[in-house]
Structures are given as C-alpha cells and as structure tokens.
Coordinates of C-alpha atoms in Angstrom, one line a residue:
Chain A
M69 CA 37.2 6.2 -14.1
T70 CA 39.6 8.6 -16.0
E71 CA 37.4 8.2 -19.0
T72 CA 34.4 9.4 -17.3
M73 CA 36.0 12.3 -15.8
H74 CA 37.3 13.0 -19.2
H75 CA 33.9 12.9 -20.6
N76 CA 32.7 15.3 -18.1
V77 CA 35.0 17.9 -19.1
H78 CA 34.1 17.5 -22.8
R79 CA 30.6 17.1 -23.3
A80 CA 29.1 16.6 -26.5
Q81 CA 29.1 19.5 -29.2
E82 CA 31.4 21.1 -26.9
R83 CA 34.5 22.7 -28.7
H84 CA 37.9 21.5 -27.6
H85 CA 41.1 20.9 -29.4
H86 CA 39.8 22.7 -32.2
H87 CA 36.8 20.3 -32.9
T88 CA 33.4 19.7 -31.7
H89 CA 32.2 16.2 -30.5
A90 CA 29.5 13.6 -32.0
H91 CA 27.2 13.3 -29.0
D92 CA 28.4 9.6 -28.3
T93 CA 32.2 10.5 -28.7
R94 CA 34.3 8.5 -26.1
H95 CA 37.8 9.2 -25.0
G96 CA 39.4 5.7 -24.4
G97 CA 42.4 6.1 -22.2
D98 CA 41.6 9.6 -21.5
H99 CA 43.1 10.9 -24.8
H100 CA 42.5 10.6 -28.5
L101 CA 43.4 7.8 -30.5
L102 CA 45.0 10.0 -33.2
Q103 CA 45.7 13.8 -32.6
V104 CA 47.3 16.0 -35.3
E105 CA 48.3 19.7 -34.3
D106 CA 49.2 22.4 -36.4
L107 CA 50.7 20.0 -39.0
T108 CA 52.3 21.9 -41.8
I109 CA 53.9 20.4 -44.9
S110 CA 55.7 22.5 -47.4
F111 CA 57.8 21.7 -50.5
R112 CA 60.7 23.6 -52.3
R113 CA 59.0 24.3 -55.8
Y114 CA 59.5 26.1 -59.0
D115 CA 57.3 29.0 -59.4
D116 CA 55.5 27.1 -62.4
A117 CA 56.6 24.6 -64.6
E118 CA 55.9 26.8 -67.4
R119 CA 58.4 29.4 -66.2
G120 CA 60.8 27.2 -64.4
L121 CA 62.5 24.2 -66.5
R122 CA 60.8 24.7 -69.5
R123 CA 61.7 28.4 -69.7
F124 CA 65.3 27.1 -69.1
W125 CA 65.2 24.6 -71.9
S126 CA 63.7 26.8 -74.3
A127 CA 66.0 29.5 -73.5
R128 CA 68.7 27.0 -74.1
R129 CA 67.4 26.2 -77.5
K130 CA 67.3 29.6 -78.3
G131 CA 70.5 30.4 -77.3
A132 CA 71.9 27.4 -79.4
A133 CA 70.1 28.7 -82.5
G134 CA 72.2 31.9 -82.2
A135 CA 69.2 34.0 -81.1
S136 CA 70.1 37.6 -79.8
E137 CA 69.2 36.6 -76.3
K138 CA 72.1 37.8 -74.0
A139 CA 71.2 35.7 -70.9
G140 CA 72.6 32.3 -72.3
P141 CA 72.0 29.0 -70.5
A142 CA 73.9 29.8 -67.3
R143 CA 72.1 32.9 -66.6
S144 CA 68.5 31.3 -67.5
L145 CA 69.4 28.5 -64.9
L146 CA 70.1 31.1 -62.4
A147 CA 66.8 32.8 -63.2
T148 CA 65.1 29.4 -63.0
L149 CA 66.6 28.8 -59.5
S150 CA 65.7 32.1 -58.2
V151 CA 62.0 31.4 -58.6
Q152 CA 62.2 28.2 -56.5
H153 CA 60.4 28.7 -53.4
E154 CA 58.5 27.1 -50.5
V155 CA 54.9 26.1 -51.0
A156 CA 52.9 25.0 -48.0
V157 CA 50.7 22.3 -49.3
L158 CA 49.2 21.5 -45.9
K159 CA 48.7 24.6 -43.4
G160 CA 48.4 24.1 -39.7
V161 CA 46.1 21.1 -40.0
N162 CA 44.4 20.1 -36.6
L163 CA 42.5 16.6 -36.6
A164 CA 41.7 14.2 -34.0
V165 CA 40.3 10.8 -34.3
H166 CA 38.7 9.0 -31.2
V167 CA 38.2 5.5 -30.1
G168 CA 35.4 4.0 -32.0
E169 CA 34.8 6.7 -34.4
V170 CA 34.6 7.2 -38.0
V171 CA 36.1 10.6 -39.1
A172 CA 35.4 11.6 -42.5
V173 CA 38.0 13.9 -44.4
V174 CA 35.9 15.7 -47.1
G175 CA 37.1 18.2 -49.5
A176 CA 38.1 18.9 -53.1
S177 CA 40.6 16.9 -54.8
G178 CA 44.0 18.4 -54.6
A179 CA 43.3 19.9 -51.3
G180 CA 45.8 17.8 -49.6
K181 CA 43.8 14.9 -48.0
T182 CA 46.2 12.3 -49.2
L183 CA 49.2 14.2 -48.0
L184 CA 47.6 14.1 -44.6
A185 CA 47.2 10.3 -44.7
D186 CA 50.9 10.1 -45.7
A187 CA 52.0 12.1 -42.8
V188 CA 50.1 9.9 -40.2
L189 CA 51.7 6.9 -41.8
G190 CA 55.0 8.4 -41.5
L191 CA 55.7 8.5 -45.2
F192 CA 57.5 11.9 -45.6
D193 CA 58.8 13.0 -49.0
P194 CA 62.5 13.7 -48.7
H195 CA 62.0 17.3 -50.4
A196 CA 59.4 18.1 -47.8
T197 CA 59.5 20.2 -44.8
V198 CA 57.2 19.0 -42.0
R199 CA 56.3 20.8 -38.7
G200 CA 53.6 20.2 -36.3
R201 CA 52.7 17.6 -33.7
L202 CA 51.3 14.3 -33.8
W203 CA 50.0 11.8 -31.1
F204 CA 49.0 8.1 -31.3
D205 CA 47.2 6.5 -28.3
G206 CA 48.5 9.2 -26.0
V207 CA 52.0 9.1 -27.1
E208 CA 53.6 11.9 -29.2
Q209 CA 55.2 10.4 -32.2
T210 CA 58.2 11.2 -34.5
A211 CA 58.9 10.1 -38.1
E212 CA 60.8 7.1 -37.0
S213 CA 58.1 5.8 -34.3
L214 CA 55.4 6.4 -37.0
R215 CA 57.3 4.3 -39.3
K216 CA 57.2 1.5 -36.7
L217 CA 53.6 1.8 -36.3
R218 CA 52.8 1.9 -40.0
G219 CA 51.2 -1.5 -41.3
K220 CA 50.9 -2.7 -37.8
R221 CA 49.0 -0.4 -35.4
I222 CA 48.2 2.1 -38.1
A223 CA 47.2 0.6 -41.4
L224 CA 46.2 2.1 -44.9
I225 CA 43.4 0.8 -47.1
P226 CA 44.5 2.0 -50.5
Q227 CA 42.3 3.3 -53.3
S228 CA 42.7 1.1 -55.7
V229 CA 43.7 -2.8 -56.7
A230 CA 46.7 -1.5 -58.3
S231 CA 48.4 -1.7 -54.9
L232 CA 48.2 -5.3 -54.9
D233 CA 51.0 -7.4 -56.7
P234 CA 49.5 -8.5 -60.0
L235 CA 51.8 -11.5 -60.1
M236 CA 51.0 -12.8 -56.7
K237 CA 47.9 -14.8 -55.6
V238 CA 45.9 -12.7 -53.0
G239 CA 45.8 -15.2 -50.2
A240 CA 49.8 -15.1 -50.1
Q241 CA 49.7 -11.2 -50.4
V242 CA 47.2 -10.8 -47.3
R243 CA 49.3 -13.5 -45.4
G244 CA 52.6 -11.9 -46.3
A245 CA 56.0 -13.5 -45.6
A246 CA 56.5 -15.6 -42.4
H247 CA 57.9 -18.9 -41.3
G248 CA 57.2 -21.8 -39.0
V249 CA 54.7 -21.3 -36.4
E250 CA 54.1 -17.7 -37.3
K251 CA 53.2 -18.9 -40.9
E252 CA 50.4 -21.2 -39.5
Q253 CA 49.1 -18.3 -37.4
R254 CA 49.0 -15.9 -40.3
A255 CA 47.2 -18.4 -42.8
A256 CA 44.6 -19.0 -39.9
R257 CA 44.0 -15.3 -39.4
Q258 CA 43.6 -14.8 -43.3
R259 CA 41.1 -17.6 -43.3
E260 CA 39.4 -16.0 -40.5
L261 CA 39.3 -12.6 -42.1
F262 CA 38.2 -14.0 -45.6
E263 CA 35.5 -15.8 -43.9
R264 CA 34.4 -12.9 -41.9
Y265 CA 34.3 -10.7 -44.9
G266 CA 32.4 -13.4 -47.3
L267 CA 35.3 -14.2 -49.3
D268 CA 35.3 -17.9 -50.4
E269 CA 38.4 -20.0 -49.6
E270 CA 39.2 -20.3 -53.6
V271 CA 39.5 -16.4 -53.7
A272 CA 42.9 -16.9 -52.0
G273 CA 44.1 -18.8 -55.0
L274 CA 43.1 -16.0 -57.4
Y275 CA 45.2 -13.3 -58.9
P276 CA 44.0 -9.5 -58.4
S277 CA 42.9 -9.2 -62.0
Q278 CA 40.6 -12.1 -61.4
L279 CA 38.8 -10.3 -58.7
S280 CA 35.8 -8.1 -59.0
G281 CA 35.6 -4.6 -57.7
G282 CA 33.8 -5.7 -54.4
M283 CA 36.0 -8.6 -53.9
A284 CA 39.4 -6.7 -54.2
R285 CA 38.0 -3.9 -52.2
R286 CA 37.3 -6.7 -49.2
V287 CA 41.0 -8.3 -49.9
L288 CA 42.6 -4.7 -49.4
L289 CA 40.6 -4.5 -46.1
C290 CA 41.8 -7.9 -45.0
C291 CA 45.4 -6.8 -45.7
A292 CA 44.8 -3.9 -43.4
L293 CA 43.4 -6.0 -40.7
M294 CA 46.0 -8.8 -40.7
E295 CA 47.9 -7.0 -38.0
E296 CA 44.8 -6.1 -36.0
P297 CA 45.4 -2.4 -36.1
Q298 CA 43.9 0.3 -33.9
L299 CA 43.7 3.0 -36.7
I300 CA 42.7 2.4 -40.3
I301 CA 43.1 5.2 -42.9
A302 CA 41.0 4.6 -45.9
D303 CA 41.8 6.5 -49.0
E304 CA 38.9 6.8 -51.2
P305 CA 37.7 3.3 -50.4
T306 CA 34.6 3.8 -52.8
V307 CA 35.7 4.9 -55.7
G308 CA 34.6 2.8 -58.8
L309 CA 32.2 1.0 -56.6
D310 CA 28.4 1.0 -57.3
L311 CA 26.3 2.2 -54.3
D312 CA 25.5 -1.3 -53.1
R313 CA 29.4 -2.1 -52.9
A314 CA 30.3 1.3 -51.5
T315 CA 27.7 1.0 -48.7
D316 CA 29.2 -2.5 -48.0
A317 CA 32.6 -0.9 -47.9
L318 CA 31.6 1.6 -45.6
A319 CA 29.6 -0.7 -43.2
D320 CA 32.8 -2.7 -42.9
L321 CA 34.6 0.4 -41.8
R322 CA 31.8 1.3 -39.3
A323 CA 31.8 -2.2 -37.9
F324 CA 35.6 -1.9 -37.3
A325 CA 35.1 1.4 -35.5
D326 CA 32.3 0.2 -33.3
G327 CA 34.6 -2.9 -32.3
G328 CA 36.9 -0.1 -30.7
G329 CA 39.0 0.8 -33.7
G330 CA 39.4 4.2 -35.2
V331 CA 38.8 5.2 -38.8
M332 CA 40.0 8.2 -40.9
L333 CA 38.0 7.9 -44.0
I334 CA 39.2 10.1 -46.7
T335 CA 36.7 10.7 -49.4
H336 CA 35.5 13.4 -51.6
D337 CA 32.0 11.5 -51.7
I338 CA 30.4 13.4 -48.9
E339 CA 26.9 12.1 -49.6
L340 CA 28.4 8.7 -48.8
A341 CA 30.6 9.7 -45.8
L342 CA 27.6 11.4 -44.2
R343 CA 25.9 8.1 -44.0
V344 CA 28.6 6.4 -41.9
A345 CA 30.9 8.7 -40.2
D346 CA 30.5 10.2 -36.6
R347 CA 32.5 13.5 -37.3
V348 CA 33.4 15.2 -40.6
A349 CA 36.7 17.2 -41.2
V350 CA 36.1 19.6 -43.9
F351 CA 39.4 20.0 -45.9
H352 CA 39.9 23.3 -47.9
D353 CA 42.8 24.9 -49.5
G354 CA 45.4 22.7 -47.4
T355 CA 43.8 22.7 -44.0
V356 CA 41.0 21.6 -42.1
V357 CA 38.6 24.3 -42.1
E358 CA 35.9 22.8 -39.9
E359 CA 35.9 19.7 -37.6
T360 CA 32.1 18.8 -36.7
A361 CA 29.7 16.2 -35.9
V362 CA 27.7 14.7 -38.8
A363 CA 24.4 16.0 -37.2
S364 CA 25.7 19.7 -38.3
F365 CA 25.2 18.7 -42.0
A366 CA 21.5 18.4 -41.2
A367 CA 21.3 22.1 -41.9
P368 CA 23.4 24.9 -43.4
E369 CA 23.2 27.4 -40.1
L370 CA 24.8 24.4 -38.2
L371 CA 28.0 24.7 -40.2
E372 CA 30.6 27.3 -39.2
H373 CA 32.7 27.8 -42.5
P374 CA 31.5 29.1 -45.7
F375 CA 33.2 26.2 -47.6
S376 CA 31.4 23.5 -45.5
R377 CA 28.3 25.7 -46.3
A378 CA 29.2 25.5 -49.7
L379 CA 29.5 21.7 -49.8
W380 CA 26.2 21.5 -48.3
H381 CA 24.4 23.6 -50.8
A382 CA 26.1 21.8 -53.4
L383 CA 25.0 18.3 -52.4
P384 CA 22.3 16.9 -54.9
E385 CA 19.7 16.5 -52.5
H386 CA 20.1 20.1 -51.5
G387 CA 19.7 21.5 -55.1
L388 CA 23.1 21.1 -56.5
R389 CA 23.7 24.9 -56.1
V390 CA 26.9 26.6 -56.3
D391 CA 25.4 30.1 -56.3
G392 CA 23.0 29.8 -53.4
G393 CA 23.4 31.9 -50.0
G394 CA 26.9 31.9 -48.8
A395 CA 28.2 29.7 -51.2
N396 CA 28.6 32.4 -53.9
A397 CA 31.8 34.0 -52.5
V398 CA 33.4 30.7 -51.7
S399 CA 32.8 29.3 -55.4
S400 CA 34.0 32.4 -57.1
Q401 CA 37.2 32.4 -54.8
M402 CA 37.6 28.6 -55.6
G403 CA 37.5 29.5 -59.2
E404 CA 40.8 31.1 -58.9
E405 CA 42.3 28.5 -56.9
Q406 CA 41.4 25.3 -58.9
P407 CA 41.9 22.8 -56.5
C408 CA 41.6 20.0 -58.7
Chain B
M256 CA 15.2 10.8 -81.0
L257 CA 18.1 8.6 -80.0
E258 CA 17.3 4.8 -80.3
G259 CA 19.0 1.6 -79.3
R260 CA 17.3 -1.1 -81.0
H261 CA 17.4 -4.7 -79.9
I262 CA 21.0 -4.4 -78.7
T263 CA 22.9 -7.5 -78.1
Y264 CA 26.4 -7.6 -77.3
A265 CA 28.5 -10.7 -76.5
P266 CA 32.0 -9.8 -77.2
D267 CA 33.8 -13.4 -76.9
G268 CA 30.7 -15.3 -78.1
K269 CA 30.3 -16.8 -74.9
T270 CA 29.4 -14.1 -72.1
T271 CA 26.5 -12.0 -73.2
V272 CA 26.9 -8.6 -71.8
L273 CA 23.8 -7.1 -73.3
H274 CA 20.9 -9.2 -74.4
D275 CA 18.2 -7.4 -76.6
V276 CA 18.2 -4.2 -75.0
S277 CA 16.1 -1.4 -76.4
L278 CA 16.2 2.2 -75.1
T279 CA 15.3 5.6 -76.6
V280 CA 16.2 9.4 -75.3
A281 CA 14.1 12.2 -76.9
P282 CA 15.5 15.5 -77.4
E283 CA 15.6 17.6 -74.2
E284 CA 14.9 14.6 -72.1
R285 CA 17.0 13.6 -69.3
V286 CA 17.2 9.8 -68.9
A287 CA 19.1 8.0 -65.9
L288 CA 20.0 4.5 -66.5
V289 CA 19.9 2.3 -63.3
A290 CA 21.3 -1.4 -63.0
P291 CA 23.3 -3.3 -60.6
S292 CA 27.1 -3.4 -61.0
G293 CA 28.0 -5.7 -63.9
A294 CA 25.0 -5.5 -65.9
G295 CA 26.5 -3.7 -68.7
K296 CA 25.6 0.0 -68.2
T297 CA 29.1 1.3 -69.2
T298 CA 28.9 -1.0 -72.3
L299 CA 25.4 0.3 -73.3
C300 CA 27.0 3.6 -73.1
R301 CA 29.7 2.9 -75.2
I302 CA 27.6 1.2 -77.9
L303 CA 25.1 4.1 -77.9
A304 CA 28.1 6.6 -78.5
G305 CA 29.7 4.6 -81.4
Y306 CA 32.5 3.4 -79.3
L307 CA 31.4 -0.2 -79.7
R308 CA 29.6 -2.0 -82.6
P309 CA 26.8 -4.4 -81.2
D310 CA 26.5 -7.9 -82.4
S311 CA 23.0 -7.5 -83.3
G312 CA 20.7 -4.6 -83.1
E313 CA 21.3 -0.9 -84.2
V314 CA 21.7 2.6 -82.8
L315 CA 19.9 5.3 -84.7
V316 CA 19.7 9.1 -84.4
D317 CA 16.5 10.4 -85.9
G318 CA 16.3 7.2 -88.0
V319 CA 19.9 7.3 -89.3
P320 CA 22.8 5.2 -87.9
L321 CA 25.8 6.9 -86.3
P322 CA 28.4 8.2 -89.0
S323 CA 31.3 6.2 -89.1
M324 CA 33.6 9.2 -89.8
G325 CA 33.4 12.9 -88.5
R326 CA 31.8 14.3 -85.4
C327 CA 29.4 12.0 -83.8
P328 CA 26.2 13.5 -82.8
V329 CA 26.3 11.2 -79.6
Q330 CA 29.1 12.3 -77.1
L331 CA 30.3 10.0 -74.5
I332 CA 31.7 11.1 -71.1
G333 CA 33.3 8.3 -69.3
Q334 CA 34.7 7.7 -65.7
H335 CA 38.2 7.5 -66.6
P336 CA 39.4 10.5 -68.2
E337 CA 42.9 9.6 -68.1
L338 CA 42.0 7.0 -70.6
A339 CA 39.9 9.1 -72.8
L340 CA 42.7 11.7 -74.0
D341 CA 45.6 10.7 -76.3
P342 CA 48.7 10.9 -74.0
R343 CA 50.7 12.3 -77.0
M344 CA 48.5 15.2 -77.9
T345 CA 48.4 18.5 -76.0
V346 CA 45.2 19.7 -74.3
A347 CA 44.5 22.2 -77.0
A348 CA 45.0 19.5 -79.8
S349 CA 42.5 17.3 -78.0
L350 CA 40.1 20.1 -77.6
A351 CA 40.6 21.2 -81.1
E352 CA 39.0 17.8 -82.3
A353 CA 35.8 18.7 -81.2
G354 CA 35.9 21.8 -83.7
E355 CA 35.7 25.3 -83.0
T356 CA 36.7 26.5 -79.6
D357 CA 34.7 28.7 -77.2
A358 CA 36.8 30.4 -74.6
A359 CA 33.6 31.3 -72.6
L360 CA 32.6 27.7 -72.5
L361 CA 36.0 26.3 -71.4
E362 CA 36.0 29.0 -68.7
R363 CA 32.5 28.1 -67.3
V364 CA 33.8 24.3 -67.2
G365 CA 36.6 25.4 -65.4
V366 CA 39.3 24.4 -68.2
Q367 CA 42.2 27.0 -67.6
R368 CA 44.3 28.8 -70.5
Q369 CA 47.8 27.5 -68.9
W370 CA 46.7 23.9 -69.5
M371 CA 46.4 24.1 -73.2
G372 CA 50.1 23.3 -73.9
R373 CA 50.1 20.6 -71.5
Y374 CA 50.0 16.9 -72.0
P375 CA 47.7 14.7 -70.0
R376 CA 49.9 13.3 -67.8
E377 CA 50.8 16.7 -66.6
L378 CA 47.3 17.2 -65.0
S379 CA 45.1 15.6 -62.3
G380 CA 42.4 13.4 -63.0
G381 CA 39.8 16.1 -62.0
E382 CA 41.3 18.5 -64.5
L383 CA 41.4 16.0 -67.1
Q384 CA 37.7 15.4 -66.7
R385 CA 36.8 18.9 -67.2
I386 CA 38.8 18.9 -70.3
C387 CA 36.6 15.6 -71.6
I388 CA 33.5 17.4 -70.6
A389 CA 34.5 20.7 -72.5
R390 CA 35.6 18.6 -75.5
A391 CA 32.1 16.6 -75.4
L392 CA 30.1 19.9 -75.2
L393 CA 32.4 21.8 -77.9
A394 CA 31.2 19.1 -80.4
H395 CA 27.6 20.3 -79.9
P396 CA 26.2 16.9 -79.4
R397 CA 22.6 15.9 -80.1
Y398 CA 22.6 13.6 -77.1
L399 CA 25.3 13.5 -74.5
V400 CA 25.8 10.4 -72.8
A401 CA 27.2 10.9 -69.2
D402 CA 28.7 7.6 -67.6
E403 CA 29.6 8.5 -63.7
M404 CA 30.6 11.7 -65.2
T405 CA 31.2 13.3 -61.9
T406 CA 32.3 10.4 -59.6
S407 CA 36.2 11.8 -59.6
L408 CA 34.9 15.3 -58.6
D409 CA 34.2 16.9 -55.4
V410 CA 30.5 18.0 -54.8
V411 CA 31.1 21.7 -55.4
T412 CA 32.8 20.9 -58.7
Q413 CA 30.2 18.4 -59.4
A414 CA 27.3 21.0 -59.3
R415 CA 29.2 23.6 -61.1
I416 CA 29.8 21.2 -63.9
W417 CA 26.2 19.9 -63.9
A418 CA 24.9 23.5 -64.1
V419 CA 27.2 24.1 -67.3
V420 CA 26.3 21.0 -68.7
L421 CA 22.3 21.3 -68.4
E422 CA 22.6 24.9 -69.5
E423 CA 24.4 23.7 -72.8
L424 CA 21.8 20.8 -73.6
A425 CA 18.9 23.2 -73.0
A426 CA 20.5 25.7 -75.3
N427 CA 21.0 23.0 -78.1
G428 CA 17.7 21.2 -77.3
A429 CA 20.0 18.1 -76.8
G430 CA 19.0 14.7 -74.8
L431 CA 20.9 13.3 -72.0
L432 CA 21.5 9.7 -70.9
M433 CA 23.2 9.5 -67.4
V434 CA 24.6 6.9 -65.3
T435 CA 25.4 7.6 -61.6
H436 CA 25.5 5.7 -58.4
S437 CA 24.0 8.4 -56.4
P438 CA 20.1 8.4 -56.1
A439 CA 20.1 11.9 -55.1
L440 CA 21.7 13.1 -58.3
T441 CA 19.3 11.0 -60.2
Q442 CA 16.2 12.4 -58.6
R443 CA 17.6 15.9 -59.0
L444 CA 18.5 15.7 -62.7
A445 CA 16.6 12.9 -64.5
T446 CA 13.4 13.5 -66.3
C447 CA 13.1 9.5 -66.5
V448 CA 14.5 6.5 -65.0
V449 CA 15.3 3.4 -67.2
Q450 CA 16.0 0.1 -65.2
L451 CA 18.3 -2.1 -67.1
G452 CA 17.8 -5.7 -66.3
R453 CA 20.5 -8.4 -65.9
P454 CA 21.1 -10.2 -69.2

C-alpha cells in the first residue's frame, strides 16, 4: 500500500531526488534500493607530478652536482609540499537505483565512475576525504556498515578475469571457503548457478586461463550471485566481448533486475547501455550531470545537459558528430580537461 | 591495393586459426571485417600488418610483399594500447619511431605536450590509445588496420578520433580495414563489409 502511495507522489518522468523516472519505475518498500546524495570524494595531491616530486629530485641532483641553485634539497621539499592540495574527484554526486531497475552510469573514462562504485562498496582510499550520504534499502549507511554489506547484499562484477585467482579452479573460487553443511549448500548453489548460466559441470574444474571471454564473464556473474545480493554493481562488464557475448552479458543483468534486484551498470559503451537500462546517469567531470530515463535518448531535445547531448550526437547512429549543435561548446571545453 | 592472398595460419600445427583467407583493400576504401568471436579477426589484422607471418599465403601492397625492415606501409592499431608501447620508452621516443612529428596532428588526436616525457605506465588506457593512433598516422600509412580501435574510448572521444583518422586517410588516399563490434559504427564508416567465415 505504501508503495502505491509513493508511486502516486512520484509519477513517471516527474523529477524528484535529482532524477526523473522511467515510466515503470517502482519504489519497493517505499524507498530507493540505493540512494547516493551529494557524494564528494577528494584526495590530497601534488599539483602535478612534473612539478612535484620530480622537481624535488631533479633539484636535488642539480644541488649535488654543485649547481648554483641556492634552494637546495630542503627548500625544494618545502616547495614540493606547498603545492600539495585537495582535489575533488567526485563532486556532489546524486544517484538512485530502484528495485527492478538497471541504471547505466555512462561517461568518459577517468570521469570517476569506478570511484563511485568503490564508494558504494565501502572501499575508501585511506587518503581520500569522503563527504555525502548513502542509503541502502532505506537505511543510511556508514563506511563500516557498507563493508558488511559488500559481497553479501551488494556485489561487484569486476571488469576482467584478472580478478580471479589464476591458481585456483573456478568452481572452488565461486563456492568460496566453507565447512560442513554450509560447504554442501554452497556447492549446491554453485552448481545451480552454473546450470542457470549455461556453464557445463566440467567448467568448475577449469582454471581461469582456460576460460573463453564469455565463460569468464559468466563465472564472475556466478561469483556475484552466490550470496544472493540485492544490488549488483557491474564495472564495464562488456569490455573485450563481441556483440553477441556483450548482449548476453547485459541480458543476464536485465534478468537479475527483473527478478527484483537492482543493477548499477558502469560503462562507457552507451550504445549497449541504452539497449538494456531503464535509466541513464550521465557522468561528466566528476559528477552526475543528468539522471534520466532511457527514453530521453530518443532525441537530443529530451536531454537537459549539453554533455548528454554531446554524447547523443557522438553516437555512430547519430552521425559520430563532435561539432554538431550544442556539442561544439562542450567538446572544446572537454579538450582542455582531457578526461581520459 | 592491399592484398591478403590465400592466408593460412596454424600456429601449433594443430589448430587452424585461418584457412585460405583472401582479402583486398583498395586505396580510399573502408572495409569492415565482420566475424564471430574467435574466428581470427585479430590474427588476420596482425598478419596483414606484418606482425605475424602466415604459414602459407602472402600479403602484398601494390604487388610487393611487406618490407621486413623500416616503416611498414600497413599500420595496425590494436585493442590493447598498454601492450603496444615499449614500457621503457618515453612517449616522445615511441612517437619518434614513426618519423617526423606533426604537432598539429598530435593536438587533433588529443595527445598532450606534457605526456611526452612520460612512460606508458604513467598514462591511462585511453591516453595510450591516442598515442598509438597518433603514431600510426604519423607513419603516413598507405593502409590502416584498426582492430576495435575505439572500444576503450567514450563516444565523444571515439567520434573525434574517427573524424581525424578519416581526414588523414583521405588526405593520403589511404585505405582502411576496420574491426568493430558496433553495427552502427560499421554502417556509418564502412564502404564495404567483408564476412570472415569460421575456419
């Protein structure tokens, strides 16, 4: 009943919590499965590697050679430290994932997409300063509580097989360590998942290097599904797969969402993302500039932000354009930022 | 004319990756190579660019085999830029291998001046790929082989890079062989599509 009420409040396409909905968006349990608000992550950094440590070392070398530089190593070190400053890599990110939904996070590489994934998984760099609020299944989370959810209710599908242990058979890796009854249960769950995703029983006895790209991708999916998570974060799950395999990979994520889960699909392949996602969060320069229904990508007029429109124009089916319409301003601006 | 004639490639004598494949690319032509995963697209690209030698068959440019030394008239841009650059050479040294530099071209591809003194490990995958693309173009190839050249780039960068590549190819009257998983990109760019069957 509460769900219905909530739905009455937020109609399709209506803006709330910084985003618009796809027309079939649901609010299970009267809240978002995942909600990120005003997430800012900054790092202490040197101004530039060239001007920072390198300058210090080159100054030292010059000093040793008896060059006339008065500063000397100690002064150079001070100069080096003084250029250290805070750099915000994520700036006030807002994002929501609803139950039953695939939200694609798209944008240039280096825009901070993976950092967002890390934050949702409670993986914070010790040198990072993190601000903002994050709710999972209606409960506000801390770094500590996110750590407990990680791998259980929030699972990651990493980008490559490099995440698997090359010296361990994949069946054992998917099952994980367990004893007694639990071991049996986990073995049964692993077999069930392998069967569901079309992996033969023999695959469990193979090492990661013996898997094809498509098989490896399904093994990583099975790893993520072992603990029956509610939210899956998929980080570039289609890189290196041909179109058929990539489509299969996305279909599996779609099925997971349709079964009542939520998926945050991080990708720079917007063509593929648009086929499977309900909504798209456009990442640009460290923040989500627009969070909108996939339907808005039908025409550039439906997109609000100039960068979203630049993405639209740059799609091959829309002419691979970087100079068309509103895209021009953004592309010249991007030239200076060089996001990747 | 770039010609691959009756190319067969069976690296360990047992598995045949390519069997009697023939393919031609004319100047100013843009050929898309389409095949299922594992059919040997990347292997064929590497053979046509002289990275691999076929077990039988030959690769000819205007009737002449690829030179064994010096700048190759067929330049390859692959999917893994991190494997295509010498980790012990600076960006400037890697680019210098292609011959005389062209600051305007580097800028158009998005290679920045401050990268020149850096080593490959100090740059991201997308940055390295731009360097590989710049290096291939600086060599003024007669034919360019682009194997999933822009898969690791976002769409805006992809569009910008393709615009530069097409301009350069047109300016030199060069031909293109491209492999891509994107039907939309194929449709947009290719002047002809070649299907590579399973061996």
